Amino acid sequence: MTTLYFHTFNSPLGLLHFAHANDVVYALAFAEFQEQLMEQLQKRFAENLNLQPAPNAAIEELLERYFAGDINALSLIQTHTDGTPFQQEVWQGLRGIPAGQTTSYQQLAQEIGKENGQRAVGTANGRNPIPLIIPCHRVINSNGKLGGYSGALWRKEWLLKHEGVVCER
C-alpha cells in the first residue's frame, strides 16, 4: 500500500492541489482539475493507494518563495513521476529549462536526441503530472507564441511574465 498525502495551496493563480510523501511531489493540479488529479492517482496506484490529508511545510515554503519572486525555488522541489521512458526523458528535459527562459517543442526534441519529435514532445508535455514544478509552461511554439498549457493559457502567460519572459499570445 502506498500512502500519499494530499494538500491544497492557495496561490495567486488559484488553488493548487498536490499529492506528496517525504517532501516529494507525486502529482499537482489547479483547482478545476482536482477530479482529473484524483483519477490520475487512482490509475497510477490502482488499489494500493492510501490518500490522507496533510500539509507539507517544506513544499509550501518553496511554493511561497516562488510566488514571492524567487523564480528558482521550484527547482528545489523533488518530484516522482511514472511514465514511459520517453515521457520521463521529456519531463527531465523540462526540469533542465532554467527559470526565466523558454524553449520550443522542436528545441526540446533536439536536446533529448529526437530530431523530428516535436509532436511527441508536445504530447508528453501535455501528460506532465506535475505542471508548474516540472515547468512545461516554459515550452512555447517555435514562432514565439505561447502554444498550449494544461493549466489554462492565461496561467502560462502569468507564469512566464512572473519569471520575466515576454511572449506573444
C-alpha atoms as a PDB file:
ATOM      1  CA  MET A   1       0.000   0.000   0.000  1.00  0.00           C
ATOM      2  CA  THR A   2       1.310   3.421  -0.996  1.00  0.00           C
ATOM      3  CA  THR A   3       0.448   6.267   1.368  1.00  0.00           C
ATOM      4  CA  LEU A   4       0.417   9.721  -0.159  1.00  0.00           C
ATOM      5  CA  TYR A   5      -0.662  12.946   1.444  1.00  0.00           C
ATOM      6  CA  PHE A   6      -2.913  15.493  -0.197  1.00  0.00           C
ATOM      7  CA  HIS A   7      -2.763  19.229   0.365  1.00  0.00           C
ATOM      8  CA  THR A   8      -4.190  22.411  -1.116  1.00  0.00           C
ATOM      9  CA  PHE A   9      -2.029  25.514  -1.514  1.00  0.00           C
ATOM     10  CA  ASN A  10      -3.534  28.954  -2.142  1.00  0.00           C
ATOM     11  CA  SER A  11      -1.547  30.553  -4.985  1.00  0.00           C
ATOM     12  CA  PRO A  12      -2.022  33.794  -6.945  1.00  0.00           C
ATOM     13  CA  LEU A  13      -3.287  31.551  -9.772  1.00  0.00           C
ATOM     14  CA  GLY A  14      -5.918  29.836  -7.657  1.00  0.00           C
ATOM     15  CA  LEU A  15      -5.842  26.748  -5.511  1.00  0.00           C
ATOM     16  CA  LEU A  16      -3.149  24.165  -6.231  1.00  0.00           C
ATOM     17  CA  HIS A  17      -3.784  20.590  -5.135  1.00  0.00           C
ATOM     18  CA  PHE A  18      -0.797  18.313  -4.739  1.00  0.00           C
ATOM     19  CA  ALA A  19      -0.041  14.780  -3.591  1.00  0.00           C
ATOM     20  CA  HIS A  20       3.210  14.272  -1.695  1.00  0.00           C
ATOM     21  CA  ALA A  21       5.221  11.979   0.537  1.00  0.00           C
ATOM     22  CA  ASN A  22       8.565  12.602   2.243  1.00  0.00           C
ATOM     23  CA  ASP A  23       8.965  16.091   0.701  1.00  0.00           C
ATOM     24  CA  VAL A  24       8.468  14.662  -2.819  1.00  0.00           C
ATOM     25  CA  VAL A  25       5.573  15.759  -5.067  1.00  0.00           C
ATOM     26  CA  TYR A  26       3.821  12.966  -6.980  1.00  0.00           C
ATOM     27  CA  ALA A  27       1.076  14.973  -8.692  1.00  0.00           C
ATOM     28  CA  LEU A  28      -0.179  18.555  -8.876  1.00  0.00           C
ATOM     29  CA  ALA A  29      -3.192  20.260 -10.430  1.00  0.00           C
ATOM     30  CA  PHE A  30      -5.021  23.556 -10.337  1.00  0.00           C
ATOM     31  CA  ALA A  31      -8.390  23.538  -8.543  1.00  0.00           C
ATOM     32  CA  GLU A  32     -10.600  22.944 -11.567  1.00  0.00           C
ATOM     33  CA  PHE A  33      -8.573  19.834 -12.425  1.00  0.00           C
ATOM     34  CA  GLN A  34      -8.816  18.195  -8.984  1.00  0.00           C
ATOM     35  CA  GLU A  35     -11.042  15.389 -10.281  1.00  0.00           C
ATOM     36  CA  GLN A  36      -8.539  14.522 -13.035  1.00  0.00           C
ATOM     37  CA  LEU A  37      -5.750  14.594 -10.438  1.00  0.00           C
ATOM     38  CA  MET A  38      -7.588  12.056  -8.291  1.00  0.00           C
ATOM     39  CA  GLU A  39      -8.290   9.856 -11.328  1.00  0.00           C
ATOM     40  CA  GLN A  40      -4.620  10.031 -12.314  1.00  0.00           C
ATOM     41  CA  LEU A  41      -3.514   8.960  -8.834  1.00  0.00           C
ATOM     42  CA  GLN A  42      -6.021   6.087  -8.769  1.00  0.00           C
ATOM     43  CA  LYS A  43      -4.768   4.931 -12.165  1.00  0.00           C
ATOM     44  CA  ARG A  44      -1.096   5.164 -11.137  1.00  0.00           C
ATOM     45  CA  PHE A  45      -1.517   3.346  -7.849  1.00  0.00           C
ATOM     46  CA  ALA A  46      -4.649   1.252  -8.546  1.00  0.00           C
ATOM     47  CA  GLU A  47      -5.978  -0.391  -5.393  1.00  0.00           C
ATOM     48  CA  ASN A  48      -2.766   0.304  -3.497  1.00  0.00           C
ATOM     49  CA  LEU A  49      -3.339   3.995  -2.738  1.00  0.00           C
ATOM     50  CA  ASN A  50      -3.978   5.367   0.721  1.00  0.00           C
ATOM     51  CA  LEU A  51      -4.533   9.136   0.352  1.00  0.00           C
ATOM     52  CA  GLN A  52      -4.575  11.207   3.539  1.00  0.00           C
ATOM     53  CA  PRO A  53      -4.929  14.973   4.031  1.00  0.00           C
ATOM     54  CA  ALA A  54      -1.753  16.572   5.374  1.00  0.00           C
ATOM     55  CA  PRO A  55       0.249  19.735   4.671  1.00  0.00           C
ATOM     56  CA  ASN A  56       3.946  19.778   3.845  1.00  0.00           C
ATOM     57  CA  ALA A  57       5.798  22.806   5.205  1.00  0.00           C
ATOM     58  CA  ALA A  58       8.915  22.328   3.046  1.00  0.00           C
ATOM     59  CA  ILE A  59       6.977  22.168  -0.229  1.00  0.00           C
ATOM     60  CA  GLU A  60       4.687  25.028   0.804  1.00  0.00           C
ATOM     61  CA  GLU A  61       7.676  27.210   1.686  1.00  0.00           C
ATOM     62  CA  LEU A  62       9.223  26.656  -1.754  1.00  0.00           C
ATOM     63  CA  LEU A  63       5.915  27.412  -3.488  1.00  0.00           C
ATOM     64  CA  GLU A  64       5.575  30.590  -1.396  1.00  0.00           C
ATOM     65  CA  ARG A  65       9.131  31.617  -2.286  1.00  0.00           C
ATOM     66  CA  TYR A  66       8.429  31.065  -5.995  1.00  0.00           C
ATOM     67  CA  PHE A  67       5.270  33.171  -5.976  1.00  0.00           C
ATOM     68  CA  ALA A  68       7.050  35.850  -3.887  1.00  0.00           C
ATOM     69  CA  GLY A  69       9.656  36.273  -6.636  1.00  0.00           C
ATOM     70  CA  ASP A  70      12.327  33.604  -6.072  1.00  0.00           C
ATOM     71  CA  ILE A  71      11.784  32.100  -9.523  1.00  0.00           C
ATOM     72  CA  ASN A  72      14.383  29.377  -8.935  1.00  0.00           C
ATOM     73  CA  ALA A  73      12.619  27.933  -5.873  1.00  0.00           C
ATOM     74  CA  LEU A  74      10.643  25.362  -7.895  1.00  0.00           C
ATOM     75  CA  SER A  75      13.852  23.642  -8.967  1.00  0.00           C
ATOM     76  CA  LEU A  76      14.415  22.683  -5.317  1.00  0.00           C
ATOM     77  CA  ILE A  77      11.190  20.661  -5.100  1.00  0.00           C
ATOM     78  CA  GLN A  78      11.730  16.947  -5.636  1.00  0.00           C
ATOM     79  CA  THR A  79       9.297  15.082  -7.879  1.00  0.00           C
ATOM     80  CA  HIS A  80       8.376  11.483  -8.620  1.00  0.00           C
ATOM     81  CA  THR A  81       6.670  10.583 -11.888  1.00  0.00           C
ATOM     82  CA  ASP A  82       5.582   7.404 -13.600  1.00  0.00           C
ATOM     83  CA  GLY A  83       5.589   7.354 -17.371  1.00  0.00           C
ATOM     84  CA  THR A  84       7.163   5.788 -20.394  1.00  0.00           C
ATOM     85  CA  PRO A  85      10.930   6.122 -20.789  1.00  0.00           C
ATOM     86  CA  PHE A  86      10.290   8.781 -23.458  1.00  0.00           C
ATOM     87  CA  GLN A  87       7.954  10.764 -21.185  1.00  0.00           C
ATOM     88  CA  GLN A  88      10.495  10.559 -18.369  1.00  0.00           C
ATOM     89  CA  GLU A  89      13.158  11.890 -20.726  1.00  0.00           C
ATOM     90  CA  VAL A  90      10.933  14.805 -21.775  1.00  0.00           C
ATOM     91  CA  TRP A  91       9.987  15.628 -18.190  1.00  0.00           C
ATOM     92  CA  GLN A  92      13.656  15.539 -17.170  1.00  0.00           C
ATOM     93  CA  GLY A  93      14.386  17.884 -20.083  1.00  0.00           C
ATOM     94  CA  LEU A  94      11.685  20.247 -18.816  1.00  0.00           C
ATOM     95  CA  ARG A  95      13.320  20.366 -15.386  1.00  0.00           C
ATOM     96  CA  GLY A  96      16.506  21.479 -17.135  1.00  0.00           C
ATOM     97  CA  ILE A  97      14.924  24.644 -18.589  1.00  0.00           C
ATOM     98  CA  PRO A  98      16.087  27.482 -16.315  1.00  0.00           C
ATOM     99  CA  ALA A  99      13.513  29.810 -14.788  1.00  0.00           C
ATOM    100  CA  GLY A 100      13.190  32.957 -16.872  1.00  0.00           C
ATOM    101  CA  GLN A 101      13.940  31.120 -20.113  1.00  0.00           C
ATOM    102  CA  THR A 102      11.868  29.273 -22.677  1.00  0.00           C
ATOM    103  CA  THR A 103      12.487  26.657 -25.310  1.00  0.00           C
ATOM    104  CA  SER A 104      10.423  25.357 -28.212  1.00  0.00           C
ATOM    105  CA  TYR A 105       8.997  21.870 -28.625  1.00  0.00           C
ATOM    106  CA  GLN A 106      11.429  21.435 -31.515  1.00  0.00           C
ATOM    107  CA  GLN A 107      14.450  22.559 -29.460  1.00  0.00           C
ATOM    108  CA  LEU A 108      13.484  20.271 -26.585  1.00  0.00           C
ATOM    109  CA  ALA A 109      13.091  17.345 -29.003  1.00  0.00           C
ATOM    110  CA  GLN A 110      16.573  18.026 -30.373  1.00  0.00           C
ATOM    111  CA  GLU A 111      18.061  18.325 -26.876  1.00  0.00           C
ATOM    112  CA  ILE A 112      16.813  14.852 -25.961  1.00  0.00           C
ATOM    113  CA  GLY A 113      18.009  13.387 -29.268  1.00  0.00           C
ATOM    114  CA  LYS A 114      14.658  13.163 -31.079  1.00  0.00           C
ATOM    115  CA  GLU A 115      15.345  15.410 -34.087  1.00  0.00           C
ATOM    116  CA  ASN A 116      11.799  15.379 -35.527  1.00  0.00           C
ATOM    117  CA  GLY A 117       9.993  14.543 -32.320  1.00  0.00           C
ATOM    118  CA  GLN A 118       8.398  17.890 -31.504  1.00  0.00           C
ATOM    119  CA  ARG A 119       4.841  16.492 -31.665  1.00  0.00           C
ATOM    120  CA  ALA A 120       5.735  13.574 -29.411  1.00  0.00           C
ATOM    121  CA  VAL A 121       7.423  16.045 -27.046  1.00  0.00           C
ATOM    122  CA  GLY A 122       4.236  18.141 -27.084  1.00  0.00           C
ATOM    123  CA  THR A 123       2.164  15.074 -26.212  1.00  0.00           C
ATOM    124  CA  ALA A 124       4.485  14.122 -23.340  1.00  0.00           C
ATOM    125  CA  ASN A 125       4.430  17.752 -22.202  1.00  0.00           C
ATOM    126  CA  GLY A 126       0.619  17.637 -22.086  1.00  0.00           C
ATOM    127  CA  ARG A 127       0.722  14.500 -19.924  1.00  0.00           C
ATOM    128  CA  ASN A 128       3.031  16.085 -17.350  1.00  0.00           C
ATOM    129  CA  PRO A 129       1.585  15.026 -13.965  1.00  0.00           C
ATOM    130  CA  ILE A 130       3.267  17.881 -12.077  1.00  0.00           C
ATOM    131  CA  PRO A 131       2.794  21.084 -14.093  1.00  0.00           C
ATOM    132  CA  LEU A 132       4.437  24.188 -12.639  1.00  0.00           C
ATOM    133  CA  ILE A 133       7.127  22.201 -10.765  1.00  0.00           C
ATOM    134  CA  ILE A 134       8.045  20.255 -13.904  1.00  0.00           C
ATOM    135  CA  PRO A 135       7.933  23.533 -15.854  1.00  0.00           C
ATOM    136  CA  CYS A 136       6.034  22.690 -19.034  1.00  0.00           C
ATOM    137  CA  HIS A 137       4.915  26.341 -19.080  1.00  0.00           C
ATOM    138  CA  ARG A 138       8.440  27.206 -20.310  1.00  0.00           C
ATOM    139  CA  VAL A 139       7.874  25.442 -23.644  1.00  0.00           C
ATOM    140  CA  ILE A 140       6.500  27.662 -26.400  1.00  0.00           C
ATOM    141  CA  ASN A 141       5.948  27.363 -30.141  1.00  0.00           C
ATOM    142  CA  SER A 142       8.952  27.921 -32.412  1.00  0.00           C
ATOM    143  CA  ASN A 143       7.266  31.084 -33.730  1.00  0.00           C
ATOM    144  CA  GLY A 144       7.479  32.596 -30.225  1.00  0.00           C
ATOM    145  CA  LYS A 145       3.770  32.215 -29.434  1.00  0.00           C
ATOM    146  CA  LEU A 146       2.627  30.613 -26.211  1.00  0.00           C
ATOM    147  CA  GLY A 147       1.206  27.364 -27.562  1.00  0.00           C
ATOM    148  CA  GLY A 148      -0.910  25.343 -25.134  1.00  0.00           C
ATOM    149  CA  TYR A 149      -0.915  24.682 -21.406  1.00  0.00           C
ATOM    150  CA  SER A 150      -2.886  22.091 -19.463  1.00  0.00           C
ATOM    151  CA  GLY A 151      -3.490  24.548 -16.614  1.00  0.00           C
ATOM    152  CA  ALA A 152      -5.079  27.191 -18.928  1.00  0.00           C
ATOM    153  CA  LEU A 153      -3.279  29.562 -21.264  1.00  0.00           C
ATOM    154  CA  TRP A 154      -3.785  32.623 -19.047  1.00  0.00           C
ATOM    155  CA  ARG A 155      -1.829  30.851 -16.301  1.00  0.00           C
ATOM    156  CA  LYS A 156       1.026  30.032 -18.668  1.00  0.00           C
ATOM    157  CA  GLU A 157       1.189  33.692 -19.652  1.00  0.00           C
ATOM    158  CA  TRP A 158       1.132  34.750 -15.971  1.00  0.00           C
ATOM    159  CA  LEU A 159       3.882  32.264 -15.023  1.00  0.00           C
ATOM    160  CA  LEU A 160       6.151  33.357 -17.863  1.00  0.00           C
ATOM    161  CA  LYS A 161       5.646  37.053 -17.030  1.00  0.00           C
ATOM    162  CA  HIS A 162       6.316  36.241 -13.368  1.00  0.00           C
ATOM    163  CA  GLU A 163       9.613  34.679 -14.476  1.00  0.00           C
ATOM    164  CA  GLY A 164      10.464  37.728 -16.614  1.00  0.00           C
ATOM    165  CA  VAL A 165       9.625  36.272 -20.036  1.00  0.00           C
ATOM    166  CA  VAL A 166       7.537  38.234 -22.539  1.00  0.00           C
ATOM    167  CA  CYS A 167       5.671  36.121 -25.103  1.00  0.00           C
ATOM    168  CA  GLU A 168       3.038  36.586 -27.754  1.00  0.00           C
ATOM    169  CA  ARG A 169      -0.337  35.004 -27.320  1.00  0.00           C
END
